Coordinates of C-alpha atoms in Angstrom, one line a residue:
Chain A
X1 CA -13.7 6.0 -11.7
X2 CA -14.8 3.0 -12.4
X3 CA -12.0 0.3 -13.6
X4 CA -15.3 -2.3 -15.7
X5 CA -18.9 -3.0 -16.0
X6 CA -20.4 -5.6 -18.0
X7 CA -23.1 -4.1 -19.6
X8 CA -27.2 -5.2 -20.4
X9 CA -26.0 -6.6 -24.0
X10 CA -25.9 -9.9 -25.3
X11 CA -24.7 -10.8 -29.2
X12 CA -24.9 -14.7 -30.6
X13 CA -21.4 -17.4 -28.9
X14 CA -22.3 -18.9 -31.9
X15 CA -23.0 -16.6 -34.5
X16 CA -19.9 -14.0 -33.9
X17 CA -17.5 -17.4 -34.0
X18 CA -18.3 -18.4 -37.4
X19 CA -18.2 -14.9 -38.5
X20 CA -14.4 -15.6 -37.1
X21 CA -14.1 -18.4 -40.5
X22 CA -15.4 -15.8 -43.0
X23 CA -11.2 -14.6 -42.0
X24 CA -8.7 -16.6 -43.5
X25 CA -5.3 -16.9 -41.8
X26 CA -3.1 -14.3 -44.1
X27 CA -5.8 -11.4 -43.1
X28 CA -4.7 -11.2 -39.6
X29 CA -2.2 -8.8 -39.1
X30 CA 0.9 -8.0 -36.2
X31 CA 0.1 -5.4 -33.5
X32 CA 2.2 -2.9 -34.1
X33 CA 3.0 -2.6 -30.4
X34 CA 5.4 -5.5 -30.8
X35 CA 7.3 -3.3 -27.4
X36 CA 4.5 -4.9 -25.0
X37 CA 3.0 -8.3 -26.1
X38 CA 4.6 -11.8 -26.6
X39 CA 3.9 -14.8 -28.7
X40 CA 1.2 -13.8 -31.2
X41 CA -0.9 -11.1 -31.0
X42 CA -2.5 -9.6 -34.2
X43 CA -5.9 -8.6 -35.2
X44 CA -8.3 -7.4 -38.2
X45 CA -10.1 -4.4 -38.5
X46 CA -13.7 -4.3 -39.6
X47 CA -14.0 -0.4 -38.9
X48 CA -10.9 1.8 -39.8
X49 CA -10.0 4.9 -41.3
X50 CA -10.6 4.7 -45.2
X51 CA -12.0 1.2 -44.7
X52 CA -7.9 -0.2 -44.8
X53 CA -9.0 -4.0 -42.9
X54 CA -5.0 -4.0 -42.0
X55 CA -5.2 -0.7 -40.1
X56 CA -4.8 -1.4 -37.0
X57 CA -4.8 1.8 -35.3
X58 CA -7.5 3.3 -33.1
X59 CA -6.1 6.8 -32.3
X60 CA -8.3 8.0 -29.1
X61 CA -9.8 11.2 -29.1
X62 CA -9.4 11.8 -33.2
X63 CA -12.3 11.7 -35.2
X64 CA -11.1 10.7 -38.5
X65 CA -13.2 9.1 -41.6
X66 CA -13.7 5.8 -40.2
X67 CA -15.7 3.2 -42.0
X68 CA -16.1 -0.2 -42.6
X69 CA -13.9 -2.7 -44.3
X70 CA -14.4 -4.7 -46.9
X71 CA -13.9 -7.7 -43.8
X72 CA -17.3 -7.1 -42.5
X73 CA -19.6 -7.1 -45.7
X74 CA -18.7 -10.5 -45.4
X75 CA -19.4 -11.0 -41.6
X76 CA -23.0 -10.9 -40.9
X77 CA -23.2 -11.7 -36.9
X78 CA -20.4 -8.7 -36.6
X79 CA -22.6 -6.5 -38.2
X80 CA -25.3 -7.2 -36.3
X81 CA -23.4 -6.6 -33.0
X82 CA -22.1 -3.2 -34.2
X83 CA -25.7 -2.0 -34.8
X84 CA -26.8 -2.4 -31.6
X85 CA -24.4 -0.3 -30.6
X86 CA -26.5 3.3 -30.7
X87 CA -23.7 5.7 -29.7
X88 CA -21.3 6.9 -32.6
X89 CA -18.5 3.4 -33.7
X90 CA -15.6 4.6 -34.5
X91 CA -12.8 1.8 -34.5
X92 CA -14.1 -2.1 -34.5
X93 CA -11.5 -4.5 -34.6
X94 CA -10.8 -8.1 -33.9
X95 CA -7.9 -9.0 -31.9
X96 CA -6.8 -12.1 -31.7
X97 CA -4.1 -13.2 -28.5
X98 CA -2.7 -16.9 -29.7
X99 CA -2.4 -19.8 -27.2
X100 CA 0.3 -18.9 -25.3
X101 CA 0.8 -15.3 -25.3
X102 CA 0.7 -13.0 -23.4
X103 CA 0.5 -8.7 -22.9
X104 CA 2.9 -7.0 -20.8
X105 CA 0.5 -4.5 -18.1
X106 CA 0.5 -1.5 -19.8
X107 CA -2.1 1.5 -20.1
X108 CA -3.4 2.8 -22.9
X109 CA -4.7 6.5 -22.5
X110 CA -7.8 9.0 -23.0
X111 CA -10.5 5.9 -22.9
X112 CA -12.6 6.2 -20.3
X113 CA -16.7 6.7 -19.2
X114 CA -14.9 10.0 -18.8
X115 CA -13.0 10.9 -21.4
X116 CA -15.9 10.7 -23.8
X117 CA -14.5 7.8 -25.5
X118 CA -14.6 4.2 -24.4
X119 CA -13.6 0.9 -25.2
X120 CA -16.0 -2.4 -25.2
X121 CA -15.0 -5.9 -25.5
X122 CA -16.9 -8.2 -26.6
X123 CA -15.7 -11.9 -26.1
X124 CA -15.7 -14.9 -28.8
X125 CA -13.4 -17.1 -28.2
X126 CA -11.9 -17.4 -24.8
X127 CA -10.7 -19.8 -22.2
X128 CA -10.6 -20.0 -18.3
X129 CA -7.2 -20.3 -18.8
X130 CA -7.4 -16.7 -20.1
X131 CA -6.1 -14.2 -17.8
X132 CA -7.3 -11.0 -18.1
X133 CA -6.0 -8.4 -15.1
X134 CA -7.2 -4.6 -15.1
X135 CA -5.7 -3.2 -11.9
X136 CA -4.8 -6.0 -10.4
X137 CA -8.2 -7.8 -10.7
X138 CA -9.2 -10.9 -12.9
X139 CA -12.1 -9.8 -14.8
X140 CA -13.5 -12.7 -16.6
X141 CA -15.1 -11.3 -19.7
X142 CA -17.3 -14.9 -21.3
X143 CA -18.5 -15.7 -25.2
X144 CA -21.1 -13.3 -25.8
X145 CA -20.5 -10.7 -23.2
X146 CA -20.2 -6.8 -24.0
X147 CA -18.1 -5.3 -20.7
X148 CA -16.9 -1.4 -20.6
X149 CA -13.2 -1.8 -19.8
X150 CA -11.5 1.4 -18.6
X151 CA -8.2 0.6 -21.0
X152 CA -6.7 4.4 -18.9
X153 CA -6.4 2.3 -16.0
X154 CA -3.1 -1.3 -16.3
X155 CA -4.0 -4.3 -17.2
X156 CA -2.5 -7.2 -19.1
X157 CA -3.4 -10.6 -20.2
X158 CA -2.0 -13.9 -20.5
X159 CA -3.4 -16.8 -22.4
X160 CA -2.7 -20.1 -21.0
X161 CA -4.8 -22.3 -22.7
X162 CA -4.0 -24.2 -26.4
X163 CA -6.3 -22.3 -27.9
X164 CA -6.7 -18.8 -29.3
X165 CA -8.1 -16.0 -27.6
X166 CA -10.2 -13.4 -29.7
X167 CA -12.2 -10.2 -29.0
X168 CA -14.2 -7.5 -30.3
X169 CA -13.0 -4.7 -29.3
X170 CA -14.8 -1.9 -29.9
X171 CA -14.2 2.9 -29.8
X172 CA -17.0 4.4 -29.2
X173 CA -17.8 8.0 -28.6
X174 CA -20.2 8.5 -25.1
X175 CA -22.8 9.3 -25.6
X176 CA -26.6 9.4 -23.5
X177 CA -27.1 6.3 -25.0
X178 CA -24.4 4.4 -24.0
X179 CA -24.8 6.6 -20.5
X180 CA -28.0 5.1 -19.8
X181 CA -26.9 1.2 -21.0
X182 CA -23.5 1.5 -18.1
X183 CA -25.7 3.0 -15.6
X184 CA -28.3 0.5 -15.8
X185 CA -25.5 -2.0 -15.9
X186 CA -26.6 -4.9 -13.1
X187 CA -22.9 -5.9 -12.9
X188 CA -20.4 -3.5 -11.9
X189 CA -17.4 -3.9 -10.6
X190 CA -16.5 -1.5 -7.7
X191 CA -13.7 1.3 -8.5
X192 CA -10.4 0.2 -8.1
X193 CA -9.0 -1.3 -4.8
X194 CA -5.2 -1.2 -5.7
X195 CA -4.8 2.1 -7.0
X196 CA -1.1 3.9 -8.1
X197 CA 0.7 4.4 -4.9
X198 CA -0.3 8.2 -4.0
X199 CA 2.6 10.8 -1.9
X200 CA 0.0 12.6 -0.2
X201 CA 0.8 9.8 2.9
X202 CA 4.2 9.3 2.1
X203 CA 7.2 10.5 2.9
X204 CA 10.8 11.3 1.3
X205 CA 13.0 9.2 2.2
X206 CA 15.7 8.9 -0.7
X207 CA 18.3 6.7 1.9
X208 CA 15.0 4.3 1.9
X209 CA 14.7 4.1 -1.5
X210 CA 18.5 3.1 -1.5
X211 CA 18.6 0.2 0.5
X212 CA 15.7 -1.0 -1.3
X213 CA 17.8 -0.9 -4.5
X214 CA 20.9 -3.2 -2.6
X215 CA 17.4 -5.9 -1.6
X216 CA 17.0 -5.7 -4.9
X217 CA 20.0 -6.7 -6.3
X218 CA 20.4 -9.6 -4.2
X219 CA 16.9 -11.1 -4.5
X220 CA 16.2 -12.7 -8.1
X221 CA 12.4 -13.4 -7.9
X222 CA 12.2 -9.8 -6.9
X223 CA 14.3 -8.5 -9.9
X224 CA 11.8 -10.6 -12.1
X225 CA 8.8 -9.2 -11.3
X226 CA 10.9 -5.5 -11.6
X227 CA 11.4 -6.2 -15.0
X228 CA 8.2 -6.8 -16.3
X229 CA 7.2 -3.4 -16.1
X230 CA 7.6 -1.8 -19.3
X231 CA 5.7 1.3 -18.8
X232 CA 7.8 4.2 -17.0
X233 CA 4.6 5.1 -14.6
X234 CA 3.7 1.8 -13.6
X235 CA 7.1 1.1 -12.4
X236 CA 7.7 4.2 -10.3
X237 CA 4.4 2.9 -8.9
X238 CA 5.8 -1.1 -8.2
X239 CA 8.8 0.0 -7.2
X240 CA 6.7 2.3 -4.2
X241 CA 4.5 -0.6 -3.4
X242 CA 7.6 -3.1 -3.0
X243 CA 9.2 -0.3 -1.2
X244 CA 6.2 -0.6 1.8
X245 CA 6.0 -4.2 1.3
X246 CA 9.6 -4.7 2.5
X247 CA 9.0 -2.2 4.8
X248 CA 10.7 0.8 3.4
X249 CA 8.6 3.9 2.2
X250 CA 10.0 6.4 -0.1
X251 CA 7.5 8.0 -2.2
X252 CA 7.2 7.7 -6.1
X253 CA 9.5 11.4 -6.5
X254 CA 12.1 9.2 -5.1
X255 CA 12.0 7.2 -7.5
X256 CA 11.6 9.8 -10.4
X257 CA 14.4 11.5 -9.5
X258 CA 16.4 8.5 -8.5
X259 CA 16.1 7.9 -12.4
X260 CA 17.0 11.1 -13.6
X261 CA 20.0 10.6 -12.0
X262 CA 21.2 7.9 -13.3
X263 CA 20.2 9.2 -16.5
X264 CA 22.2 12.5 -16.9
X265 CA 25.2 10.3 -15.0
X266 CA 25.3 8.0 -18.1
X267 CA 24.9 11.1 -20.2
X268 CA 27.2 12.8 -18.7
X269 CA 29.8 10.2 -18.6
X270 CA 32.7 11.9 -20.3
X271 CA 32.5 15.4 -18.6
Chain B
X1 CA 25.7 -3.6 0.2
X2 CA 26.3 -7.1 0.2
X3 CA 26.6 -7.4 -3.3
X4 CA 28.6 -10.4 -4.8
X5 CA 29.9 -11.4 -8.3
X6 CA 27.2 -14.1 -8.8
X7 CA 24.2 -11.6 -8.0
X8 CA 25.9 -9.8 -11.4
X9 CA 24.9 -12.5 -14.3
X10 CA 23.1 -10.3 -16.7
X11 CA 24.3 -7.1 -15.5
X12 CA 27.4 -5.4 -17.5
X13 CA 29.4 -2.7 -16.4
X14 CA 28.7 0.5 -18.3
X15 CA 31.3 3.4 -17.2
X16 CA 35.1 3.3 -15.1
X17 CA 35.3 6.5 -12.6
X18 CA 37.4 8.0 -10.4
X19 CA 35.8 9.1 -6.8
X20 CA 38.2 9.8 -4.1
X21 CA 41.1 8.7 -6.5
X22 CA 39.4 5.1 -6.5
X23 CA 38.0 3.5 -9.0
X24 CA 34.6 2.2 -9.4
X25 CA 32.0 0.4 -11.6
X26 CA 28.8 1.2 -12.7
X27 CA 26.4 -1.4 -13.6
X28 CA 23.3 -1.8 -15.9
X29 CA 21.3 -5.1 -16.3
X30 CA 20.9 -5.9 -19.7
X31 CA 20.6 -9.7 -20.0
X32 CA 20.2 -11.5 -23.3
X33 CA 20.4 -8.5 -25.5
X34 CA 23.1 -8.5 -28.1
X35 CA 25.3 -5.9 -29.0
X36 CA 23.9 -5.5 -32.6
X37 CA 23.2 -1.9 -32.3
X38 CA 26.4 -0.4 -34.3
X39 CA 28.1 1.3 -31.1
X40 CA 28.4 0.0 -27.6
X41 CA 27.1 3.4 -26.6
X42 CA 23.6 2.7 -28.9
X43 CA 23.3 -0.9 -26.9
X44 CA 23.4 0.9 -23.4
X45 CA 20.9 3.5 -24.4
X46 CA 18.5 1.0 -25.8
X47 CA 19.0 -1.1 -22.4
X48 CA 18.1 1.8 -19.9
X49 CA 14.5 2.5 -22.2
X50 CA 13.4 -0.4 -19.7
X51 CA 12.6 1.9 -16.4
X52 CA 14.9 -1.7 -14.4
X53 CA 17.7 -0.6 -16.0
X54 CA 17.5 2.8 -15.8
X55 CA 16.8 2.7 -11.9
X56 CA 18.9 -0.2 -11.0
X57 CA 22.4 0.4 -10.7
X58 CA 25.1 -1.9 -8.7
X59 CA 28.3 0.4 -8.0
X60 CA 31.0 -1.5 -6.9
X61 CA 34.9 -1.3 -6.9
X62 CA 36.8 -1.9 -10.2
X63 CA 37.6 -5.5 -8.0
X64 CA 34.2 -6.7 -8.6
X65 CA 35.5 -7.0 -12.6
X66 CA 38.3 -9.7 -11.6
X67 CA 35.5 -11.7 -9.7
X68 CA 33.5 -12.0 -12.8
X69 CA 36.3 -12.3 -14.7
X70 CA 36.8 -15.7 -12.3
X71 CA 34.0 -17.0 -12.6
X72 CA 32.4 -16.5 -15.8
X73 CA 35.5 -15.3 -18.1
X74 CA 33.2 -15.5 -21.5
X75 CA 34.7 -15.3 -24.7
X76 CA 38.5 -14.4 -25.2
X77 CA 39.1 -12.3 -27.7
X78 CA 39.6 -13.5 -31.6
X79 CA 40.3 -10.6 -33.1
X80 CA 40.8 -6.6 -32.4
X81 CA 40.0 -3.2 -35.4
X82 CA 42.0 -0.4 -35.0
X83 CA 41.2 2.1 -38.0
X84 CA 41.9 5.9 -38.5
X85 CA 37.6 6.7 -38.0
X86 CA 36.0 7.2 -41.0
X87 CA 37.1 4.8 -43.1
X88 CA 34.8 2.3 -43.5
X89 CA 35.7 0.4 -39.3
X90 CA 31.9 0.4 -38.2
X91 CA 30.6 -1.4 -41.6
X92 CA 33.3 -4.2 -40.5
X93 CA 32.2 -4.6 -37.0
X94 CA 28.7 -4.4 -38.2
X95 CA 29.0 -7.0 -40.3
X96 CA 31.2 -9.4 -37.8
X97 CA 28.7 -8.1 -35.6
X98 CA 25.4 -9.8 -37.7
X99 CA 26.2 -13.4 -37.7
X100 CA 24.6 -14.5 -34.2
X101 CA 27.4 -16.4 -33.8
X102 CA 29.8 -13.4 -33.2
X103 CA 29.8 -11.1 -30.1
X104 CA 31.0 -7.8 -31.3
X105 CA 32.6 -4.7 -29.0
X106 CA 32.4 -1.4 -30.6
X107 CA 34.2 2.1 -29.0
X108 CA 33.4 0.7 -25.8
X109 CA 33.4 3.5 -23.4
X110 CA 34.3 1.5 -20.5
X111 CA 37.7 0.0 -22.3
X112 CA 38.8 3.4 -23.3
X113 CA 38.3 4.4 -19.7
X114 CA 40.5 1.3 -18.7
X115 CA 42.7 2.1 -21.3
X116 CA 43.2 6.5 -20.9
X117 CA 42.9 6.1 -17.0
X118 CA 46.6 6.8 -15.8
X119 CA 45.2 10.4 -17.4
X120 CA 42.7 11.1 -14.8
X121 CA 45.0 9.3 -12.2
X122 CA 48.6 9.3 -12.5
X123 CA 49.2 6.7 -9.8
X124 CA 47.6 3.8 -12.2
X125 CA 50.5 1.4 -13.3
X126 CA 50.8 -0.2 -16.6
X127 CA 50.4 -3.5 -14.8
X128 CA 47.2 -2.4 -13.6
X129 CA 45.6 -0.9 -16.4
X130 CA 46.5 -4.3 -18.1
X131 CA 45.3 -6.0 -15.7
X132 CA 41.7 -4.0 -15.9
X133 CA 42.1 -4.5 -19.4
X134 CA 41.9 -8.1 -19.6
X135 CA 38.9 -8.1 -16.8
X136 CA 36.7 -5.3 -18.6
X137 CA 37.2 -7.3 -22.1
X138 CA 36.2 -10.3 -20.1
X139 CA 32.9 -8.8 -18.9
X140 CA 31.7 -7.3 -22.0
X141 CA 33.0 -10.0 -23.9
X142 CA 30.2 -12.5 -22.6
X143 CA 27.8 -14.7 -24.6
X144 CA 24.0 -13.6 -23.7
X145 CA 21.6 -14.8 -26.6
X146 CA 22.8 -18.1 -26.3
X147 CA 25.2 -19.4 -28.7
X148 CA 28.1 -16.8 -29.2
X149 CA 31.6 -18.5 -29.6
X150 CA 34.1 -15.7 -30.8
X151 CA 34.4 -12.1 -29.1
X152 CA 35.6 -9.6 -31.7
X153 CA 37.2 -5.3 -29.7
X154 CA 36.8 -2.4 -32.0
X155 CA 38.6 -0.1 -30.8
X156 CA 38.2 3.8 -30.3
X157 CA 40.7 4.7 -33.6
X158 CA 43.0 6.6 -30.8
X159 CA 43.4 3.6 -28.8
X160 CA 45.9 2.3 -31.0
X161 CA 48.3 4.5 -29.3
X162 CA 47.8 2.1 -26.6
X163 CA 48.4 -0.6 -28.8
X164 CA 52.2 -2.1 -26.6
X165 CA 49.5 -2.3 -23.7
X166 CA 47.2 -4.4 -25.3
X167 CA 49.3 -6.4 -26.8
X168 CA 50.6 -7.0 -23.7
X169 CA 47.2 -7.9 -22.2
X170 CA 46.5 -9.7 -25.3
X171 CA 50.0 -10.6 -27.0
X172 CA 48.3 -13.0 -29.8
X173 CA 44.8 -11.7 -31.1
X174 CA 45.4 -10.5 -34.6
X175 CA 44.7 -7.1 -35.4
X176 CA 43.4 -5.4 -38.5
X177 CA 44.1 -1.9 -39.1
X178 CA 41.6 0.6 -41.1
X179 CA 42.3 3.5 -43.3
X180 CA 41.7 5.6 -45.8
X181 CA 42.5 8.4 -48.3
X182 CA 43.6 11.2 -46.1
X183 CA 41.9 14.0 -48.0
X184 CA 38.2 11.7 -47.5
X185 CA 38.8 11.1 -43.7
X186 CA 39.1 15.4 -43.2
X187 CA 36.9 16.3 -44.8
X188 CA 34.7 13.6 -43.3
X189 CA 36.2 14.7 -39.8
X190 CA 35.6 19.0 -40.8
X191 CA 31.8 18.4 -41.2
X192 CA 31.2 16.3 -37.9
X193 CA 34.1 16.0 -35.6
X194 CA 34.9 13.1 -32.9
X195 CA 36.1 13.6 -30.0
X196 CA 40.2 12.9 -31.0
X197 CA 39.2 15.9 -33.6
X198 CA 38.9 18.3 -31.0
X199 CA 41.1 20.3 -29.1
X200 CA 40.9 19.4 -25.9
X201 CA 38.8 16.4 -26.6
X202 CA 41.1 13.6 -25.6
X203 CA 44.1 14.8 -23.9
X204 CA 47.3 16.4 -26.0
X205 CA 49.4 13.9 -24.1
X206 CA 48.5 10.9 -25.5
X207 CA 49.6 12.0 -29.1
X208 CA 52.6 13.3 -27.6
X209 CA 51.1 17.1 -27.7
X210 CA 51.2 19.6 -25.7
X211 CA 48.1 21.6 -24.3
X212 CA 49.0 25.1 -25.1
X213 CA 50.3 23.8 -28.5
X214 CA 47.4 22.3 -29.5
X215 CA 45.1 25.1 -29.1
X216 CA 47.3 27.4 -31.1
X217 CA 46.8 25.1 -33.9
X218 CA 44.6 25.9 -37.2
X219 CA 41.5 23.8 -37.1
X220 CA 42.6 21.4 -40.2
X221 CA 46.0 21.1 -38.6
X222 CA 45.1 19.7 -35.2
X223 CA 43.2 17.0 -37.1
X224 CA 45.1 16.3 -39.9
X225 CA 48.0 15.8 -37.0
X226 CA 46.0 13.4 -34.7
X227 CA 45.1 11.2 -37.4
X228 CA 49.0 11.2 -38.4
X229 CA 49.7 9.5 -35.0
X230 CA 47.3 7.3 -34.7
X231 CA 48.2 5.8 -38.5
X232 CA 52.1 6.1 -37.1
X233 CA 51.7 4.6 -34.2
X234 CA 49.5 1.4 -36.7
X235 CA 52.7 1.5 -39.1
X236 CA 54.8 1.8 -36.1
X237 CA 53.1 -1.6 -34.9
X238 CA 53.0 -3.3 -38.1
X239 CA 56.7 -4.0 -38.8
X240 CA 57.4 -5.4 -35.0
X241 CA 53.5 -7.4 -34.7
X242 CA 52.2 -7.9 -38.2
X243 CA 48.3 -6.9 -38.1
X244 CA 46.4 -6.2 -41.2
X245 CA 46.2 -3.9 -43.3
X246 CA 43.2 -2.1 -45.4
X247 CA 42.1 0.8 -47.5
X248 CA 38.8 1.9 -47.7
X249 CA 39.1 1.2 -51.1
X250 CA 38.9 -2.4 -50.2
X251 CA 35.3 -2.3 -48.8
X252 CA 33.1 -4.0 -48.5
X253 CA 34.9 -7.4 -49.8
X254 CA 37.4 -7.2 -47.7
X255 CA 35.4 -8.6 -44.9
X256 CA 35.3 -12.1 -47.0
X257 CA 38.0 -12.2 -48.6
X258 CA 40.9 -11.2 -46.0
X259 CA 39.4 -10.2 -42.6
X260 CA 36.8 -13.3 -41.4
X261 CA 40.5 -16.0 -42.5
X262 CA 42.6 -13.2 -40.8
X263 CA 40.4 -13.8 -37.8
X264 CA 40.1 -17.3 -38.1
X265 CA 36.5 -17.1 -38.4
X266 CA 34.9 -19.5 -40.8
X267 CA 32.3 -18.1 -43.3
X268 CA 29.2 -20.3 -44.2
X269 CA 27.3 -19.0 -47.1
X270 CA 24.4 -18.5 -44.9
X271 CA 26.8 -16.2 -43.4
X272 CA 28.1 -14.3 -46.9
X273 CA 24.5 -13.4 -47.5
X274 CA 24.9 -12.0 -44.2
X275 CA 27.9 -9.9 -45.4
X276 CA 26.4 -9.2 -48.7
X277 CA 23.3 -7.7 -46.6
X278 CA 25.1 -5.4 -44.5
X279 CA 27.1 -4.2 -46.9
X280 CA 23.9 -2.7 -48.5
X281 CA 23.1 -0.7 -45.6
X282 CA 25.3 2.1 -44.1
X283 CA 26.5 1.3 -40.8
X284 CA 26.4 4.6 -39.3
X285 CA 23.0 5.4 -40.8
X286 CA 20.8 1.8 -40.9
X287 CA 18.4 3.6 -43.4
X288 CA 20.8 4.3 -45.7
X289 CA 23.3 2.4 -48.5
X290 CA 26.5 1.5 -47.7
X291 CA 28.5 3.0 -51.3
X292 CA 31.9 4.1 -51.4
X293 CA 31.4 8.4 -50.6
X294 CA 35.4 9.2 -52.1
X295 CA 33.9 11.6 -54.1
X296 CA 31.6 13.8 -53.2
X297 CA 34.0 13.9 -50.3
X298 CA 36.9 14.9 -52.9
X299 CA 34.9 17.5 -54.0
X300 CA 34.3 18.6 -50.9
X301 CA 37.3 19.3 -49.7
X302 CA 38.8 22.4 -50.5
X303 CA 42.4 23.6 -50.9
X304 CA 43.4 24.0 -46.7
X305 CA 42.4 20.6 -46.3
X306 CA 44.1 19.5 -49.4
X307 CA 47.3 21.4 -48.5
X308 CA 46.7 20.0 -44.8
X309 CA 46.0 16.6 -46.1
X310 CA 48.7 16.2 -48.1
X311 CA 51.6 17.9 -45.5
X312 CA 50.6 15.8 -42.5
X313 CA 49.0 12.8 -43.7
X314 CA 50.7 11.7 -47.4
X315 CA 53.7 10.8 -46.4
X316 CA 52.1 8.4 -43.6
X317 CA 48.8 7.1 -45.9
X318 CA 51.6 6.1 -48.7
X319 CA 53.7 4.4 -46.2
X320 CA 50.3 2.3 -45.0
X321 CA 50.2 1.2 -48.4
X322 CA 53.7 0.2 -48.7
X323 CA 53.4 -2.1 -46.3
X324 CA 49.5 -3.4 -47.3
X325 CA 50.6 -4.1 -51.0
X326 CA 54.0 -5.5 -49.5
X327 CA 51.8 -8.2 -47.0
X328 CA 49.8 -8.8 -49.9
X329 CA 52.6 -10.5 -51.8
X330 CA 54.7 -11.7 -49.4

C-alpha cells in the first residue's frame, strides 16, 4: 500500500495564488468536521454537488451530480489545473488551514489507489513551518506540486507559521490515465514504515495492559499524547505501541476488550 | 497502584459502588469540560466518546475523595434544587448552567449512590454518608473551564427523603422545592417513568414503604404515593428550615424573580438575556421550545389518574400552595 506520491504534474503557483485573491473572505465556510481541528479550517468548493460553493462535503464512493461552482468560473488558473487532469474529477475544494491551526490525526476512508477513488493535493500557499504528517512521516508539498495522498492512512497537519496554508484538494476517479501518471511518478515514498500494530506477533496480556494503565495514571506527558487521538482505531494502535515502548506487550484485542468492559461497567451502573 | 490525589486533577468520580463491602470510586478524565448537558450522566457519556476517557478508568477507595477534598476543595454549594420530578426543575438547572460563572450538577449518580449507600451496605453510618456527601460534592463542584464561581446542585427527586442528612452536611445552603399540578406530573410519569416510579426501582424503605406492599399497588397508586411522600418531605422540612417553594406555573420567570436572588446570585443584563434564551428551548429536548404543556397533559388524564391524584396528592399539593403563598406574603 502506497502512502503518497508526487505526481509528474506541475501547476502555475503564481496563477493559483492570484486566483485566491478573487475569493472574498466571507465565501470561506468552516469545515463541517469540527471534532478534528483546532483554529481555522475552512474551505470553498470549486466542484460540488449541485454546484454549491458552500457544500464542502465530498462523500467518497457516492457518484452524485458534481458540477462546477460559480467560484471556479472566476478562477482561470484553477480551471486550467482541473482541466489538466484527464481522469473524471468529482469534487474540488480549496481548503484553508489558518495560521496556528491544526488538524488532529485522523483517517478518511475509501480514498486510495486501491479504492478506485483518490484524493490529490495541490499546494498553493504554504510554509516550511507547516507540518503535514502521513502515517507518522513528514511530507513536504511545495506550491504548484501535485500529490497523491493516501487519506486512508492516519494524517495530521499543524500550521506553525503565521500565514494561512491553502491547498487545492481534488477527489477523482482512478482510470488508466491516472494509473499511468502514478506509475511514472519520480518521487515515490516507500510503503509505510510505521504500520498499524499487527496482533500476529503480540501475545494477549490483560495484566500488561493493566500495568500500562497504571503507568499512564502517573505520567502526565503520556496522558497528553493519548488524549490527542480521537479516532478509536488509531487510539488502540497508539496504546499498543506506547505499551511496547515501556516494555509492556499486549495486543489490540486486549485494549479493545478493556474499552468495552469500561463501557459496560458504566452502562450497567445501576444493576 | 500508587496513584495519589495529585494525579487526579482533571478527573472526576463517575461511579461509587461496593466491592467486598468496601466503597470504591471510578474516575473518568473530564479535563476542562463544563456540565452543560441537562444531566450529569449526559456529560459523562460525552466525555467517554474520547477513547482516552473510555480506556483509562482509575479505581480508588472512597477515602481518595477526602484527600482530593483536602488539596482541592472546589466551590462551596450556594443553592440546592429539590423537586417532585416532571415539574420544570431541569429548566431551572439548565438556565443556571447556561451562565459560565455557574457549575450546576444535575442528578449526579455518585451523589445518589452516597445518599442511598445504607441500602447497599447496612453497616454504613450517617456520619460516613455525611462525610462522603461533602467529599463527592467537592469533587464534582470544581471550576474546570476556568472562571466558574458558583455551585448549584440539583438532586434526584427522591433525594429529598434524605433532607436531614443533606442539611447536616450543609446547614446553611438555601434550597428550593419545585412542584406541579399532580395530574400533570402523574400523566407525564405514566407515559415515561423515572426510576422512582417503578416499584423496586428505588428501595421501598426509602419512602417508608414495604417491598410486598408496593408490588400489590396499581401503577397509578404507586406513583402517586411516592410523589406524595416526596412532597410531604419537602413540606415538613419547609417548616423547620425555610426553603423556597416554586410551582411549575411560575416558570420560567421565577428563576430571575425569585430563585437567583434566593441563592444570592447576581444577575446582569447579559445573564437575563441568557435566561430568556434558554427558557425558549425545552430543557430535556433542546430541539423543542419550552412552553407550558399543562393543557395537553390535563387532556390526557383519564378517570383513574384523576381519582388517584385527588386521593393521594391533592391534599399535599394544597398544603404546598398554602406554604408558598404564605411565605411570599411574609
